[in-house]
PDB file of C-alpha atoms and ligand atoms in Angstrom:
ATOM      1  CA  MET A   1    -111.692-380.900 150.775  1.00  0.00           C
ATOM      2  CA  ASN A   2    -111.017-377.201 152.353  1.00  0.00           C
ATOM      3  CA  ALA A   3    -110.124-376.641 155.350  1.00  0.00           C
ATOM      4  CA  PRO A   4    -112.166-374.033 157.669  1.00  0.00           C
ATOM      5  CA  ARG A   5    -109.769-371.073 156.881  1.00  0.00           C
ATOM      6  CA  ASP A   6    -107.845-371.605 153.624  1.00  0.00           C
ATOM      7  CA  ARG A   7    -107.595-369.421 151.243  1.00  0.00           C
ATOM      8  CA  VAL A   8    -108.195-370.489 147.426  1.00  0.00           C
ATOM      9  CA  ALA A   9    -107.158-368.019 144.692  1.00  0.00           C
ATOM     10  CA  VAL A  10    -108.420-369.345 140.976  1.00  0.00           C
ATOM     11  CA  TYR A  11    -105.948-368.041 138.403  1.00  0.00           C
ATOM     12  CA  PRO A  12    -108.037-368.234 134.882  1.00  0.00           C
ATOM     13  CA  GLY A  13    -107.125-367.707 131.786  1.00  0.00           C
ATOM     14  CA  SER A  14    -106.498-369.412 127.558  1.00  0.00           C
ATOM     15  CA  PHE A  15    -103.569-370.836 128.260  1.00  0.00           C
ATOM     16  CA  ASP A  16    -102.923-371.460 124.851  1.00  0.00           C
ATOM     17  CA  PRO A  17     -99.987-372.208 125.742  1.00  0.00           C
ATOM     18  CA  LEU A  18     -98.438-372.192 129.117  1.00  0.00           C
ATOM     19  CA  THR A  19     -95.645-369.658 129.352  1.00  0.00           C
ATOM     20  CA  ASN A  20     -93.045-369.407 132.110  1.00  0.00           C
ATOM     21  CA  GLY A  21     -94.721-366.017 132.654  1.00  0.00           C
ATOM     22  CA  HIS A  22     -97.533-367.460 133.948  1.00  0.00           C
ATOM     23  CA  VAL A  23     -95.498-370.484 135.413  1.00  0.00           C
ATOM     24  CA  ASP A  24     -93.682-367.122 137.824  1.00  0.00           C
ATOM     25  CA  ILE A  25     -97.358-366.050 138.347  1.00  0.00           C
ATOM     26  CA  ILE A  26     -99.285-369.485 139.730  1.00  0.00           C
ATOM     27  CA  LEU A  27     -95.810-370.204 141.770  1.00  0.00           C
ATOM     28  CA  ARG A  28     -96.143-367.132 143.552  1.00  0.00           C
ATOM     29  CA  GLY A  29     -99.342-367.409 143.441  1.00  0.00           C
ATOM     30  CA  ALA A  30     -99.218-371.027 145.551  1.00  0.00           C
ATOM     31  CA  ARG A  31     -97.066-369.310 148.259  1.00  0.00           C
ATOM     32  CA  LEU A  32     -99.360-366.465 148.594  1.00  0.00           C
ATOM     33  CA  PHE A  33    -102.369-368.281 148.800  1.00  0.00           C
ATOM     34  CA  ASP A  34    -103.176-371.985 150.630  1.00  0.00           C
ATOM     35  CA  ARG A  35    -104.316-373.333 147.253  1.00  0.00           C
ATOM     36  CA  ILE A  36    -104.478-371.862 143.936  1.00  0.00           C
ATOM     37  CA  ILE A  37    -106.268-373.610 140.906  1.00  0.00           C
ATOM     38  CA  VAL A  38    -105.296-372.576 137.173  1.00  0.00           C
ATOM     39  CA  ALA A  39    -108.179-372.193 135.607  1.00  0.00           C
ATOM     40  CA  ILE A  40    -108.877-372.862 131.779  1.00  0.00           C
ATOM     41  CA  LEU A  41    -111.100-371.379 129.616  1.00  0.00           C
ATOM     42  CA  ARG A  42    -112.549-374.288 127.143  1.00  0.00           C
ATOM     43  CA  ASN A  43    -113.810-372.011 124.671  1.00  0.00           C
ATOM     44  CA  ALA A  44    -111.770-368.933 124.539  1.00  0.00           C
ATOM     45  CA  GLU A  45    -111.126-368.880 121.007  1.00  0.00           C
ATOM     46  CA  LYS A  46    -112.438-370.427 118.114  1.00  0.00           C
ATOM     47  CA  HIS A  47    -108.697-370.914 117.043  1.00  0.00           C
ATOM     48  CA  ALA A  48    -106.685-372.048 120.015  1.00  0.00           C
ATOM     49  CA  LEU A  49    -103.750-373.992 118.875  1.00  0.00           C
ATOM     50  CA  PHE A  50    -104.385-376.456 121.410  1.00  0.00           C
ATOM     51  CA  THR A  51    -107.679-377.944 122.579  1.00  0.00           C
ATOM     52  CA  ALA A  52    -108.800-377.301 125.822  1.00  0.00           C
ATOM     53  CA  ASP A  53    -107.898-380.787 127.497  1.00  0.00           C
ATOM     54  CA  GLU A  54    -104.332-380.377 126.145  1.00  0.00           C
ATOM     55  CA  ARG A  55    -103.900-377.454 127.545  1.00  0.00           C
ATOM     56  CA  VAL A  56    -104.784-378.511 130.985  1.00  0.00           C
ATOM     57  CA  ALA A  57    -103.019-382.166 130.216  1.00  0.00           C
ATOM     58  CA  MET A  58     -99.510-379.578 129.500  1.00  0.00           C
ATOM     59  CA  ALA A  59     -99.957-377.689 132.644  1.00  0.00           C
ATOM     60  CA  GLN A  60    -100.822-380.924 134.744  1.00  0.00           C
ATOM     61  CA  ASP A  61     -98.085-381.996 134.085  1.00  0.00           C
ATOM     62  CA  VAL A  62     -95.847-378.468 134.906  1.00  0.00           C
ATOM     63  CA  PHE A  63     -97.371-378.491 138.202  1.00  0.00           C
ATOM     64  CA  ARG A  64     -97.370-382.221 138.936  1.00  0.00           C
ATOM     65  CA  GLU A  65     -94.745-381.878 142.096  1.00  0.00           C
ATOM     66  CA  TYR A  66     -96.790-378.964 143.937  1.00  0.00           C
ATOM     67  CA  ALA A  67     -99.216-380.531 145.928  1.00  0.00           C
ATOM     68  CA  ASN A  68    -101.225-376.300 146.266  1.00  0.00           C
ATOM     69  CA  VAL A  69    -101.479-375.699 142.182  1.00  0.00           C
ATOM     70  CA  GLU A  70    -104.434-377.496 140.559  1.00  0.00           C
ATOM     71  CA  VAL A  71    -105.535-377.568 136.815  1.00  0.00           C
ATOM     72  CA  GLU A  72    -109.337-377.316 135.816  1.00  0.00           C
ATOM     73  CA  SER A  73    -110.803-376.366 133.084  1.00  0.00           C
ATOM     74  CA  PHE A  74    -114.112-374.234 132.726  1.00  0.00           C
ATOM     75  CA  ASP A  75    -116.925-373.333 130.804  1.00  0.00           C
ATOM     76  CA  GLY A  76    -119.643-370.064 131.850  1.00  0.00           C
ATOM     77  CA  LEU A  77    -118.864-366.605 133.746  1.00  0.00           C
ATOM     78  CA  LEU A  78    -115.846-366.816 136.004  1.00  0.00           C
ATOM     79  CA  VAL A  79    -117.296-365.905 138.940  1.00  0.00           C
ATOM     80  CA  ASP A  80    -119.356-369.012 139.329  1.00  0.00           C
ATOM     81  CA  TYR A  81    -116.644-371.129 138.911  1.00  0.00           C
ATOM     82  CA  ALA A  82    -114.906-369.424 140.854  1.00  0.00           C
ATOM     83  CA  GLU A  83    -118.041-369.518 144.178  1.00  0.00           C
ATOM     84  CA  LEU A  84    -118.048-373.101 143.199  1.00  0.00           C
ATOM     85  CA  ARG A  85    -114.478-373.754 144.025  1.00  0.00           C
ATOM     86  CA  HIS A  86    -114.807-372.171 147.091  1.00  0.00           C
ATOM     87  CA  ALA A  87    -112.464-369.194 146.089  1.00  0.00           C
ATOM     88  CA  SER A  88    -112.496-366.032 147.925  1.00  0.00           C
ATOM     89  CA  VAL A  89    -109.933-364.431 145.061  1.00  0.00           C
ATOM     90  CA  ILE A  90    -109.257-364.489 141.709  1.00  0.00           C
ATOM     91  CA  VAL A  91    -105.321-364.025 140.481  1.00  0.00           C
ATOM     92  CA  ARG A  92    -104.443-362.078 137.423  1.00  0.00           C
ATOM     93  CA  GLY A  93    -100.601-360.781 136.143  1.00  0.00           C
ATOM     94  CA  LEU A  94     -99.662-357.872 135.285  1.00  0.00           C
ATOM     95  CA  ARG A  95     -97.189-356.787 132.802  1.00  0.00           C
ATOM     96  CA  ALA A  96     -97.498-353.702 131.314  1.00  0.00           C
ATOM     97  CA  VAL A  97     -99.330-350.786 131.760  1.00  0.00           C
ATOM     98  CA  SER A  98    -100.895-351.408 128.228  1.00  0.00           C
ATOM     99  CA  ASP A  99    -102.919-354.883 130.302  1.00  0.00           C
ATOM    100  CA  PHE A 100    -104.516-352.467 132.685  1.00  0.00           C
ATOM    101  CA  GLU A 101    -107.068-351.564 130.910  1.00  0.00           C
ATOM    102  CA  PHE A 102    -108.747-354.589 130.393  1.00  0.00           C
ATOM    103  CA  GLU A 103    -107.785-356.310 133.390  1.00  0.00           C
ATOM    104  CA  LEU A 104    -109.343-352.942 134.996  1.00  0.00           C
ATOM    105  CA  GLN A 105    -112.716-353.415 133.268  1.00  0.00           C
ATOM    106  CA  MET A 106    -112.818-357.063 134.111  1.00  0.00           C
ATOM    107  CA  ALA A 107    -111.815-357.140 137.608  1.00  0.00           C
ATOM    108  CA  LEU A 108    -114.963-354.330 137.975  1.00  0.00           C
ATOM    109  CA  MET A 109    -116.989-356.264 136.059  1.00  0.00           C
ATOM    110  CA  ASN A 110    -115.730-359.403 137.850  1.00  0.00           C
ATOM    111  CA  ARG A 111    -116.042-357.599 141.230  1.00  0.00           C
ATOM    112  CA  ARG A 112    -120.281-356.716 140.379  1.00  0.00           C
ATOM    113  CA  LEU A 113    -121.414-359.750 139.259  1.00  0.00           C
ATOM    114  CA  GLY A 114    -119.326-361.170 142.234  1.00  0.00           C
ATOM    115  CA  PRO A 115    -118.896-358.513 145.093  1.00  0.00           C
ATOM    116  CA  ASP A 116    -117.364-361.204 147.645  1.00  0.00           C
ATOM    117  CA  ILE A 117    -114.249-362.201 145.310  1.00  0.00           C
ATOM    118  CA  GLU A 118    -111.183-359.964 144.630  1.00  0.00           C
ATOM    119  CA  THR A 119    -109.242-359.599 141.886  1.00  0.00           C
ATOM    120  CA  VAL A 120    -105.359-359.435 143.261  1.00  0.00           C
ATOM    121  CA  PHE A 121    -102.388-358.493 140.383  1.00  0.00           C
ATOM    122  CA  MET A 122     -99.376-360.065 140.533  1.00  0.00           C
ATOM    123  CA  MET A 123     -96.367-358.970 138.372  1.00  0.00           C
ATOM    124  CA  PRO A 124     -94.658-361.592 136.816  1.00  0.00           C
ATOM    125  CA  ALA A 125     -90.527-361.582 137.055  1.00  0.00           C
ATOM    126  CA  GLU A 126     -89.020-358.364 134.494  1.00  0.00           C
ATOM    127  CA  GLN A 127     -87.718-361.421 132.059  1.00  0.00           C
ATOM    128  CA  TYR A 128     -91.206-362.807 131.432  1.00  0.00           C
ATOM    129  CA  THR A 129     -92.889-358.930 131.072  1.00  0.00           C
ATOM    130  CA  TYR A 130     -92.867-359.000 127.446  1.00  0.00           C
ATOM    131  CA  VAL A 131     -93.996-362.852 126.348  1.00  0.00           C
ATOM    132  CA  SER A 132     -97.195-363.601 125.704  1.00  0.00           C
ATOM    133  CA  SER A 133     -98.935-367.308 124.280  1.00  0.00           C
ATOM    134  CA  ARG A 134    -100.039-364.735 121.136  1.00  0.00           C
ATOM    135  CA  LEU A 135     -96.065-364.029 120.817  1.00  0.00           C
ATOM    136  CA  ILE A 136     -94.971-367.161 121.956  1.00  0.00           C
ATOM    137  CA  LYS A 137     -97.148-369.142 119.213  1.00  0.00           C
ATOM    138  CA  GLU A 138     -96.137-366.488 116.221  1.00  0.00           C
ATOM    139  CA  VAL A 139     -92.405-366.452 116.888  1.00  0.00           C
ATOM    140  CA  PHE A 140     -92.683-370.746 117.032  1.00  0.00           C
ATOM    141  CA  ALA A 141     -94.702-370.672 114.175  1.00  0.00           C
ATOM    142  CA  LEU A 142     -92.093-368.871 112.013  1.00  0.00           C
ATOM    143  CA  GLY A 143     -89.136-370.890 113.562  1.00  0.00           C
ATOM    144  CA  GLY A 144     -88.077-368.325 115.573  1.00  0.00           C
ATOM    145  CA  PRO A 145     -86.716-369.913 119.219  1.00  0.00           C
ATOM    146  CA  VAL A 146     -88.973-370.338 122.374  1.00  0.00           C
ATOM    147  CA  THR A 147     -86.409-371.363 124.690  1.00  0.00           C
ATOM    148  CA  GLY A 148     -86.664-370.440 128.403  1.00  0.00           C
ATOM    149  CA  LEU A 149     -89.795-368.815 127.584  1.00  0.00           C
ATOM    150  CA  VAL A 150     -92.166-371.521 128.377  1.00  0.00           C
ATOM    151  CA  PRO A 151     -91.893-374.999 130.334  1.00  0.00           C
ATOM    152  CA  ASP A 152     -89.669-377.640 128.043  1.00  0.00           C
ATOM    153  CA  GLY A 153     -92.993-380.012 127.990  1.00  0.00           C
ATOM    154  CA  VAL A 154     -94.904-377.040 126.397  1.00  0.00           C
ATOM    155  CA  GLU A 155     -91.837-376.906 123.678  1.00  0.00           C
ATOM    156  CA  GLU A 156     -92.189-380.624 123.045  1.00  0.00           C
ATOM    157  CA  ARG A 157     -95.846-380.342 121.978  1.00  0.00           C
ATOM    158  CA  LEU A 158     -95.294-377.282 120.023  1.00  0.00           C
ATOM    159  CA  ARG A 159     -92.725-379.653 117.852  1.00  0.00           C
ATOM    160  CA  GLU A 160     -95.323-382.358 117.914  1.00  0.00           C
ATOM    161  CA  LYS A 161     -98.096-379.411 116.734  1.00  0.00           C
ATOM    162  CA  ARG A 162     -96.269-378.158 114.420  1.00  0.00           C
ATOM    163  CA  ALA A 163     -95.244-381.655 113.018  1.00  0.00           C
ATOM    164  CA  SER A 164     -98.414-383.072 112.980  1.00  0.00           C
ATOM    165  CA  THR A 165     -99.873-380.018 110.929  1.00  0.00           C
TER     166      THR A 165
HETATM  167  O1  PNS B 201    -105.677-365.545 129.413  1.00  0.00           O
HETATM  168  P1  PNS B 201    -107.319-364.664 128.742  1.00  0.00           P
HETATM  169  O2  PNS B 201    -107.709-365.211 127.742  1.00  0.00           O
HETATM  170  O3  PNS B 201    -106.851-363.131 128.889  1.00  0.00           O
HETATM  171  O4  PNS B 201    -108.053-365.224 129.748  1.00  0.00           O
HETATM  172  C1  PNS B 201    -109.542-364.397 130.108  1.00  0.00           C
HETATM  173  C2  PNS B 201    -110.633-364.834 131.116  1.00  0.00           C
HETATM  174  C3  PNS B 201    -110.130-366.364 130.603  1.00  0.00           C
HETATM  175  C4  PNS B 201    -110.293-364.655 132.488  1.00  0.00           C
HETATM  176  C5  PNS B 201    -111.904-364.238 130.605  1.00  0.00           C
HETATM  177  O5  PNS B 201    -111.719-364.143 129.025  1.00  0.00           O
HETATM  178  C6  PNS B 201    -113.007-365.017 131.276  1.00  0.00           C
HETATM  179  O6  PNS B 201    -112.931-365.044 132.306  1.00  0.00           O
HETATM  180  N1  PNS B 201    -113.679-365.409 130.768  1.00  0.00           N
HETATM  181  C7  PNS B 201    -114.683-366.340 131.414  1.00  0.00           C
HETATM  182  C8  PNS B 201    -116.434-365.307 130.881  1.00  0.00           C
HETATM  183  C9  PNS B 201    -115.933-363.810 132.184  1.00  0.00           C
HETATM  184  O7  PNS B 201    -116.423-364.887 133.197  1.00  0.00           O
HETATM  185  N2  PNS B 201    -116.691-363.167 131.234  1.00  0.00           N
HETATM  186  C10 PNS B 201    -117.157-362.041 132.833  1.00  0.00           C
HETATM  187  C11 PNS B 201    -115.127-361.650 132.510  1.00  0.00           C
HETATM  188  S1  PNS B 201    -115.196-360.218 133.101  1.00  0.00           S
END
């Protein structure tokens, strides 16, 4: 249950998989808001490496000791989900100018769909500004090291996934 004035944020994304850049943003959000809900899109891509349930489990494992970080999956419109969870803020990470155009479009569309919900952009620590889930998957698939760029548990799950395919 939310306390009456709890400021709840959702941090939506595909998280296929969660990277240390995501973790950095989530921890910053956890300091800024009373609660932050990591909201993992169920049908993000048909060709996701991990199922939504696997992505949720990996993120829950990373944040199990953080009382104000929750991890869930969602379907449908983000603003509907945010309203359902009484969240007034959508957090998105901005790494570089190249992120900005798409993020601006999404923020303005979400504002039109849910005028009471504010999008807040946060910058990750500079050592993660080049890290993306897509590059992690590519480097790992080709045998490159991703240690330090994803949580240890995620690296382990990547190894398991590679062994099973
Ligand atoms: O990690 P991603 O893939 O950049 O995240 C994109 C995400 C999940 C935030 C976006 O696709 C989304 O919010 N999808 C839910 C459907 C929706 O509300 N679409 C309109 C948003 S403008």
